[in-house]
Each structure stands twice: as C-alpha cells, then as structure tokens.
Short mmCIF file of C-alpha atoms and ligand atoms in Angstrom, two decimals:
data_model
loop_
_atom_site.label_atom_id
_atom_site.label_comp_id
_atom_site.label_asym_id
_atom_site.label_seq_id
_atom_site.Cartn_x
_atom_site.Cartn_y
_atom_site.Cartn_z
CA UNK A 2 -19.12 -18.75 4.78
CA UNK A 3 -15.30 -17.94 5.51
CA UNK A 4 -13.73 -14.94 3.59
CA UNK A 5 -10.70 -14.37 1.86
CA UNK A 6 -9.17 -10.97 2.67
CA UNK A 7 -5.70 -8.99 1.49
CA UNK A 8 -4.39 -6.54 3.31
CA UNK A 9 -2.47 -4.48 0.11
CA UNK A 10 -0.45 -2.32 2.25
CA UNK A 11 1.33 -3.41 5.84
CA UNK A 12 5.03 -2.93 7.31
CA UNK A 13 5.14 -6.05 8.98
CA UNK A 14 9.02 -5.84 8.48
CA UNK A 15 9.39 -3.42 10.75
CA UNK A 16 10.88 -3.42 14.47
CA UNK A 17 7.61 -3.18 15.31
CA UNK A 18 6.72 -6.62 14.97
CA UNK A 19 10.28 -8.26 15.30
CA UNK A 20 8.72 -9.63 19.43
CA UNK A 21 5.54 -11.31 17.90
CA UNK A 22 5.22 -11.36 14.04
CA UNK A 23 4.40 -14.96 13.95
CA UNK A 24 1.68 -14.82 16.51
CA UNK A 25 0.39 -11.55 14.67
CA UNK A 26 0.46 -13.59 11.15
CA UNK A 27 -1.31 -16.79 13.01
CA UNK A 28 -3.88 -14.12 14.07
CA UNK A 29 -4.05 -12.57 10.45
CA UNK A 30 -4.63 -16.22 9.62
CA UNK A 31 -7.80 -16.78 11.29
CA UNK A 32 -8.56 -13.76 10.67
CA UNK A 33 -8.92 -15.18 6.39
CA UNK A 34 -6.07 -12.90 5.32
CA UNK A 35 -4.47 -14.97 2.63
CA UNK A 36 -2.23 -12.45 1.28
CA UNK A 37 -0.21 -9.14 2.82
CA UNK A 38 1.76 -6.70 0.49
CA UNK A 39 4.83 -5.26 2.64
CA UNK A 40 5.90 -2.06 1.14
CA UNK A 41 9.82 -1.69 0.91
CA UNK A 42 10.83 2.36 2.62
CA UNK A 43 14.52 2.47 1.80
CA UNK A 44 17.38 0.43 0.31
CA UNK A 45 19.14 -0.45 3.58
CA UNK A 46 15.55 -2.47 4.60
CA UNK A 47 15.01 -4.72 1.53
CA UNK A 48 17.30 -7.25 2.06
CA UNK A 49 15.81 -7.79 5.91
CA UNK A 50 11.95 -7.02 4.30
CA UNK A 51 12.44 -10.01 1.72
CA UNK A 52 14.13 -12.28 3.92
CA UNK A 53 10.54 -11.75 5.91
CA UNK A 54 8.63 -12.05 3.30
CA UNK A 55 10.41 -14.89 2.30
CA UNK A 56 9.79 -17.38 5.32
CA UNK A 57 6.65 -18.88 5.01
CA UNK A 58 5.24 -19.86 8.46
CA UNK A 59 2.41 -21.92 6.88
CA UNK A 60 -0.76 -21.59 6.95
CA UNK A 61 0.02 -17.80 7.75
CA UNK A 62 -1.08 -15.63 5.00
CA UNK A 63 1.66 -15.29 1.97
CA UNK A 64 4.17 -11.93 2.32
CA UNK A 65 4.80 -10.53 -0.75
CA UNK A 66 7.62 -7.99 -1.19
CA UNK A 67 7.81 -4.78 -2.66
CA UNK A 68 10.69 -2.73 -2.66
CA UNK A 69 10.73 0.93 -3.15
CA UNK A 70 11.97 4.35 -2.34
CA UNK A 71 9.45 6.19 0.01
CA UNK A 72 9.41 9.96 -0.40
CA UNK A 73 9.37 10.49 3.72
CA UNK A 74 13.11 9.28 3.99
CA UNK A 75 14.72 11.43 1.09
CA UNK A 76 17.28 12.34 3.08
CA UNK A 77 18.50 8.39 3.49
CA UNK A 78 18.42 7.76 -0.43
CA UNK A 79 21.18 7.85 -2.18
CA UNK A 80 21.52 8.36 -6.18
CA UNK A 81 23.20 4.63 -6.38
CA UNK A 82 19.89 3.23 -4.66
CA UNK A 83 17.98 3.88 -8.48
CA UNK A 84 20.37 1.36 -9.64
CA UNK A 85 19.74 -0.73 -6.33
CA UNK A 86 16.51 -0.80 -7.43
CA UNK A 87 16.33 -1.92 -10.81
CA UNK A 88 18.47 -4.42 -9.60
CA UNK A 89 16.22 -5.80 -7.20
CA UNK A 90 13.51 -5.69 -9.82
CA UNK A 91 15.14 -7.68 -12.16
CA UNK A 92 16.38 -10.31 -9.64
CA UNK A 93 13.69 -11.16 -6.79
CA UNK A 94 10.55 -10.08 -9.34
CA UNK A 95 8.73 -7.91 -6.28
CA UNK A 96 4.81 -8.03 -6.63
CA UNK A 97 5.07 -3.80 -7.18
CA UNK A 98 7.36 -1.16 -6.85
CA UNK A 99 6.76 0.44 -4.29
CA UNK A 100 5.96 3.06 -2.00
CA UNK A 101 7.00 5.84 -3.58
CA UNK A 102 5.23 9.23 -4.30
CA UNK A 103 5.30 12.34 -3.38
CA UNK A 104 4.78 14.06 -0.26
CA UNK A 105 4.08 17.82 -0.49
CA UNK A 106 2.48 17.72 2.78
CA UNK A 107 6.02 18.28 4.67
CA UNK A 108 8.25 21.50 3.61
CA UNK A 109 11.46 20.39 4.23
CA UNK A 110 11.04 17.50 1.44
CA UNK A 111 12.82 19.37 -1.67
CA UNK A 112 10.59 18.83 -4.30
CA UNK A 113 12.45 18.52 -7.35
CA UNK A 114 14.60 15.93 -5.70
CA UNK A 115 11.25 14.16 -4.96
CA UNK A 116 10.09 14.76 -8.17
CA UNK A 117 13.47 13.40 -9.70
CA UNK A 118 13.19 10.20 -7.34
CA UNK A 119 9.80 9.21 -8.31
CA UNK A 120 10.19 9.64 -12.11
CA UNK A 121 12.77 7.56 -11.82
CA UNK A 122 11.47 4.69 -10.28
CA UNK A 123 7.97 4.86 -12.22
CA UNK A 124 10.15 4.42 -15.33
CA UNK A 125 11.95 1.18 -13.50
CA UNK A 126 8.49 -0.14 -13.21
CA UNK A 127 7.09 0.73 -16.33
CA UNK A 128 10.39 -1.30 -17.76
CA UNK A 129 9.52 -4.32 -15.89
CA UNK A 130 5.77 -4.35 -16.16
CA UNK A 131 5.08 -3.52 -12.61
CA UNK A 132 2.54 -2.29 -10.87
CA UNK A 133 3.42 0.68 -8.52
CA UNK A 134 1.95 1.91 -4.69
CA UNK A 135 1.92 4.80 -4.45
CA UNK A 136 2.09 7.52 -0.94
CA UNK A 137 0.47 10.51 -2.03
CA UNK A 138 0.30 13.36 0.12
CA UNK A 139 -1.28 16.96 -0.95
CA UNK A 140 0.58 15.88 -4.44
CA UNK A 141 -2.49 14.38 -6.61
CA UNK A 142 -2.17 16.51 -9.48
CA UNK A 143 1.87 16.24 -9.36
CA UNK A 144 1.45 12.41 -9.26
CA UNK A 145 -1.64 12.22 -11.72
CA UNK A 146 1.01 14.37 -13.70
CA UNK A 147 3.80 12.22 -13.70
CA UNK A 148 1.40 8.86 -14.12
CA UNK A 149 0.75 10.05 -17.95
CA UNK A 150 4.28 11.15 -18.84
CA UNK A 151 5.42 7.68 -17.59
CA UNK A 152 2.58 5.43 -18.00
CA UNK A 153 2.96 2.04 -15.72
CA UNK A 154 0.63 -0.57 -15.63
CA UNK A 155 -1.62 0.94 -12.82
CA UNK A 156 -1.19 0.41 -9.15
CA UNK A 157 -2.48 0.87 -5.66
CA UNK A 158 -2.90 4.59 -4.29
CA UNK A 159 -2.17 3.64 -0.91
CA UNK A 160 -4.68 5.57 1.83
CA UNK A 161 -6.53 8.07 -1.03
CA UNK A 162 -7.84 11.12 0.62
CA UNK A 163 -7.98 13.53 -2.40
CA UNK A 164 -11.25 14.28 -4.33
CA UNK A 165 -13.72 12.21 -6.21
CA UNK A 166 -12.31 13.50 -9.28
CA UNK A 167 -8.64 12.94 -9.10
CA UNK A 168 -10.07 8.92 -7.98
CA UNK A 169 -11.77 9.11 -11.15
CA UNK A 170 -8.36 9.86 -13.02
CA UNK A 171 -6.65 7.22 -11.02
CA UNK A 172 -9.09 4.64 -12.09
CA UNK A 173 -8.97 5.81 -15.67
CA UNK A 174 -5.10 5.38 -15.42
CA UNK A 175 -5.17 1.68 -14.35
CA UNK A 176 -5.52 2.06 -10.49
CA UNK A 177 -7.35 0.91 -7.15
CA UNK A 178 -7.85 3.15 -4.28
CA UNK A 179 -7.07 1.98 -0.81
CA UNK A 180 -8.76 2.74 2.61
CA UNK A 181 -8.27 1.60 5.78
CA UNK A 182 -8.29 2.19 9.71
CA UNK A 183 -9.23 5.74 8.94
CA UNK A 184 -12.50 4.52 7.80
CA UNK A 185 -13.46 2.85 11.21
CA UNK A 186 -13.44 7.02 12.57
CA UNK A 187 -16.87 8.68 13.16
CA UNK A 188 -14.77 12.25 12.18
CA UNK A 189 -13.45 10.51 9.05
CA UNK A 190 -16.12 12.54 6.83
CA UNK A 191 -14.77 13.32 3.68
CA UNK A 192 -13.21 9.21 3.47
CA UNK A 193 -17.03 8.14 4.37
CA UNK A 194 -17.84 10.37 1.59
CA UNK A 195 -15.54 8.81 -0.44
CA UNK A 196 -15.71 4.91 0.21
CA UNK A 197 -19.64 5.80 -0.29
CA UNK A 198 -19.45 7.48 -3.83
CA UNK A 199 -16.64 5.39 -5.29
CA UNK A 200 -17.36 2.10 -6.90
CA UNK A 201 -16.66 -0.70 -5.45
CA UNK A 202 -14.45 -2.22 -7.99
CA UNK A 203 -11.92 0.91 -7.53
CA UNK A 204 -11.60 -0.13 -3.78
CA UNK A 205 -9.04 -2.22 -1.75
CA UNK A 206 -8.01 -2.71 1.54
CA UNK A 207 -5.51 -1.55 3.84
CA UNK A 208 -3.87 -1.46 6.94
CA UNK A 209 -0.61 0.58 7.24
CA UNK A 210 0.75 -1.09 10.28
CA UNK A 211 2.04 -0.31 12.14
CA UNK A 212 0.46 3.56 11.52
CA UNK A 213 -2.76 4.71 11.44
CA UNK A 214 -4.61 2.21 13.61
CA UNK A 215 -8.43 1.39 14.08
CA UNK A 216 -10.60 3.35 16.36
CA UNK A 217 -10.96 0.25 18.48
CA UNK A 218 -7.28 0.66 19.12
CA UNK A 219 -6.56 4.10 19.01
CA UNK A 220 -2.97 5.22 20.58
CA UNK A 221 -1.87 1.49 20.04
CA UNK A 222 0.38 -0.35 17.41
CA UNK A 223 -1.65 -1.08 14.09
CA UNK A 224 -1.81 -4.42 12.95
CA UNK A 225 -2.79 -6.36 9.70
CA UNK A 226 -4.80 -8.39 12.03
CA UNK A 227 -7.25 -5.35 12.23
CA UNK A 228 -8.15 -5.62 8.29
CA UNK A 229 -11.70 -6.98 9.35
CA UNK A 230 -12.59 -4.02 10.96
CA UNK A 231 -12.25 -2.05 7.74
CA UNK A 232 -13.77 -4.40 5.74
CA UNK A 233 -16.69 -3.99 8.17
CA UNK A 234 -16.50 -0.20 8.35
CA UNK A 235 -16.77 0.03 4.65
CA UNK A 236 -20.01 -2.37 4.27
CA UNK A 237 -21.48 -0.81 6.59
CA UNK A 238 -20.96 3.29 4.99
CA UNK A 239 -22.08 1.37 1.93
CA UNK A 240 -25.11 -0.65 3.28
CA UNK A 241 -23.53 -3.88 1.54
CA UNK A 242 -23.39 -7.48 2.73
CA UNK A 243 -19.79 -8.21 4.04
CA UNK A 244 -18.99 -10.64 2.25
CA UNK A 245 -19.79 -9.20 -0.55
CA UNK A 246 -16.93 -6.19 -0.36
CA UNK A 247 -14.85 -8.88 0.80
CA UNK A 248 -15.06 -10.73 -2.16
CA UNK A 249 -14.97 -7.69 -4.35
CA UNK A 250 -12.32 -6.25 -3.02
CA UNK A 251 -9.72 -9.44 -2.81
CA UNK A 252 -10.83 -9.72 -6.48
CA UNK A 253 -9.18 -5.62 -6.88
CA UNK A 254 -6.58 -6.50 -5.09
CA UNK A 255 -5.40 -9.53 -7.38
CA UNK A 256 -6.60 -7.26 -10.57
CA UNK A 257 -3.79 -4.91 -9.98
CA UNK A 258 -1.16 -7.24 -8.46
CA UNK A 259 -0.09 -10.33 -9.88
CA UNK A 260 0.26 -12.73 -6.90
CA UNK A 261 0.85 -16.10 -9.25
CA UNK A 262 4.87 -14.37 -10.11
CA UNK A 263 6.86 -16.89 -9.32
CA UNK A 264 9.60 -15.87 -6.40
CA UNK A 265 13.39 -15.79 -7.80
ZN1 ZN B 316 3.19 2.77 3.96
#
C-alpha cells in the first residue's frame, strides 16, 4: 500500500540544499512525499524561494511557496517589506503566509516591534483569505492573543511545544499542530506527551530542514527526505497503524492549506 505524505514545513530554498536539491526531492519522491510547504524568512529570499518552488522537476513532490516575515531576522525587515508582502500576496497567490510569530524565547528581539510585525501580516492574510504558519516560541498566549483580535482562516503552528490547553485553543481557532524530528527523541517527553493526548485530526507533519534533524541523524543537515521517520515515531507513541496517521494527517494538511490555488 504506498502512502502519500506532506511535509508542511521545510527550507529547501536554502544554501543548504543549493549542491543536491534535486537528488534530495527524487529521494523525497520515493519516499511518497507529494507535497512540501517552503516557508518564506525574509523579503530579500522570496524571489529566489519561488523561483524554487516554481521549477517542477517531475515526478518530485510539488513546492509550494509561502512568503513571510520570520520573527528571528527582525533586524533584516524593513517597514517597506509589509507592503512587499501584500504585494506578493496579491500577485503569486502563496499557499500561506508565512512564518511569522513571535519569538519571546530570545531577549534581544524587541517585542513591540515583533508584536507590530506580526499584526501586521496576520491582517494581510486575513485580507486575502490565507492561511498563516506560524513560529511560536515561549509566546502562546501573545499569539493565541493576537489570533482573536485578527481572526485568519486558521493555519499551521509550526513545531508546537506549549501545553495541551493552548493546542486546544489553537484547534478551536481553525488550526493544526505540527511535530516533527523532535518526536523521533527518547528525551522528547513532554512532545510524546503531546502527540499522545492530541487528536489525531489536529496533527501534521514536519520537517524544518534543514534544523532540527532526526535522531538517526543527529549533528547532520535535516532533510524533508526524513518525514517517514516522524510519521513512524508518531504511530508508534500512539500505537496506530502507519498508514493510518499517514493518511490522516495528509488529509490535515490539505484541510488547512489549499493546494488546488492555481499558481499566478
Ligand atoms: Zn521554519
């Protein structure tokens, strides 16, 4: 029985993968990924993240864009990038808007400038009926927060690690929860805890290439390629049948994100 699989969340754009993309795709091919979401970081990457997404090396899996304003790099964003933005919405109809969040993990982010940032792309999304993915780092309640004053039409919470409650509120707000490598980690308690609770329907998969890679290749570069392993990681801390939390979880994935948008 082959599987279809999604990886919602890789930066295959990146340098990273500029030596060997193709071969990585063929591999992500075989591997019954049909679809990859590549989060967009900052304005001066879209243009090279779309043309990537944009060159279909058939039968690798299909690269869908998303462009977005990641909270990490607020010192590269520039007030004209909002406008950037909206712009790149409206012309090249991305999949999501995305990642952007808020990140109150690191003390030298200002947080009213982050806070200004991601209200201000939520409200570019909620405009063009776009989903959002969102990086959310010790900033739950701030993001749950701004999610009601500026409803969009849900979204992906890219690697969730807060509490079974604040999942619950994400849910109840239109979104899935994604998990990934971190999963495949014996020490990964509270995420066990978490892919074991939540229902499956909340639940999509991740990578994150090129970060936060699979025990089986700790220390090395992530790769979409390594989404089976956390499919298998979380049948297993559920006791379900692979295929079906494969099956489940493509079906998530395609809830939230409309793959049928037709590319500009
Ligand atoms: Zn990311």
């Amino acid at each position: 029985m082959s599987m279809e699989l999604i990886d919602t969340h890789a930066h295959i754009d990146v340098a990273a993968f500029d030596a060997d993309r193709n071969t990585v795709l063929s591999q992500c091919q075989q591997a019954g990924i049909s679809h990859i979401v590549v989060p967009g970081i900052m304005a001066a990457s879209w243009d090279r993240l779309k043309r990537i997404c944009d060159f279909h090396d058939e039968p690798a899996p299909a690269l869908y864009a998303s462009f977005g304003l990641h909270p990490l790099y607020l010192a590269q964003h520039a007030p004209t990038d909002i406008d950037k933005l909206r712009k790149y919405v409206r012309q090249y109809q991305p999949v999501a808007v995305g990642e952007i969040g808020l990140d109150f993990y690191l003390k030298k982010l200002d947080r009213d400038r982050q806070l200004a940032l991601f209200e201000a792309q939520l409200g570019i999304a909620a405009e063009a009926s776009l989903p959002v993915l969102l990086h959310v780092r010790k900033s739950h309640d701030a993001v749950l927060a701004c999610l009601r004053k500026i409803p969009v039409t849900g979204g992906i919470c890219h690697a969730f690690n807060g509490s079974l409650q604040q999942a619950q509120h994400y849910i109840e707000l239109g979104f899935k929860l994604g998990f990934g490598g971190m999963l495949t980690y014996e020490r990964s308690h509270k995420l066990h805890h978490l892919a074991q609770q939540l229902p499956l329907k909340a639940i999509v998969l991740e990578t994150d290439a090129p970060d936060m890679t699979v025990a089986s290749h700790h220390g090395q570069r992530n790769s979409p390629e390594f989404l089976p392993e956390c499919l298998h990681a979380l049948a297993a801390l559920r006791n379900e049948d692979i295929h079906t939390v494969a099956a489940q979880t493509t079906a998530n994935a395609k809830a939230v994100l409309d793959f049928s948008r037709p590319a500009a």
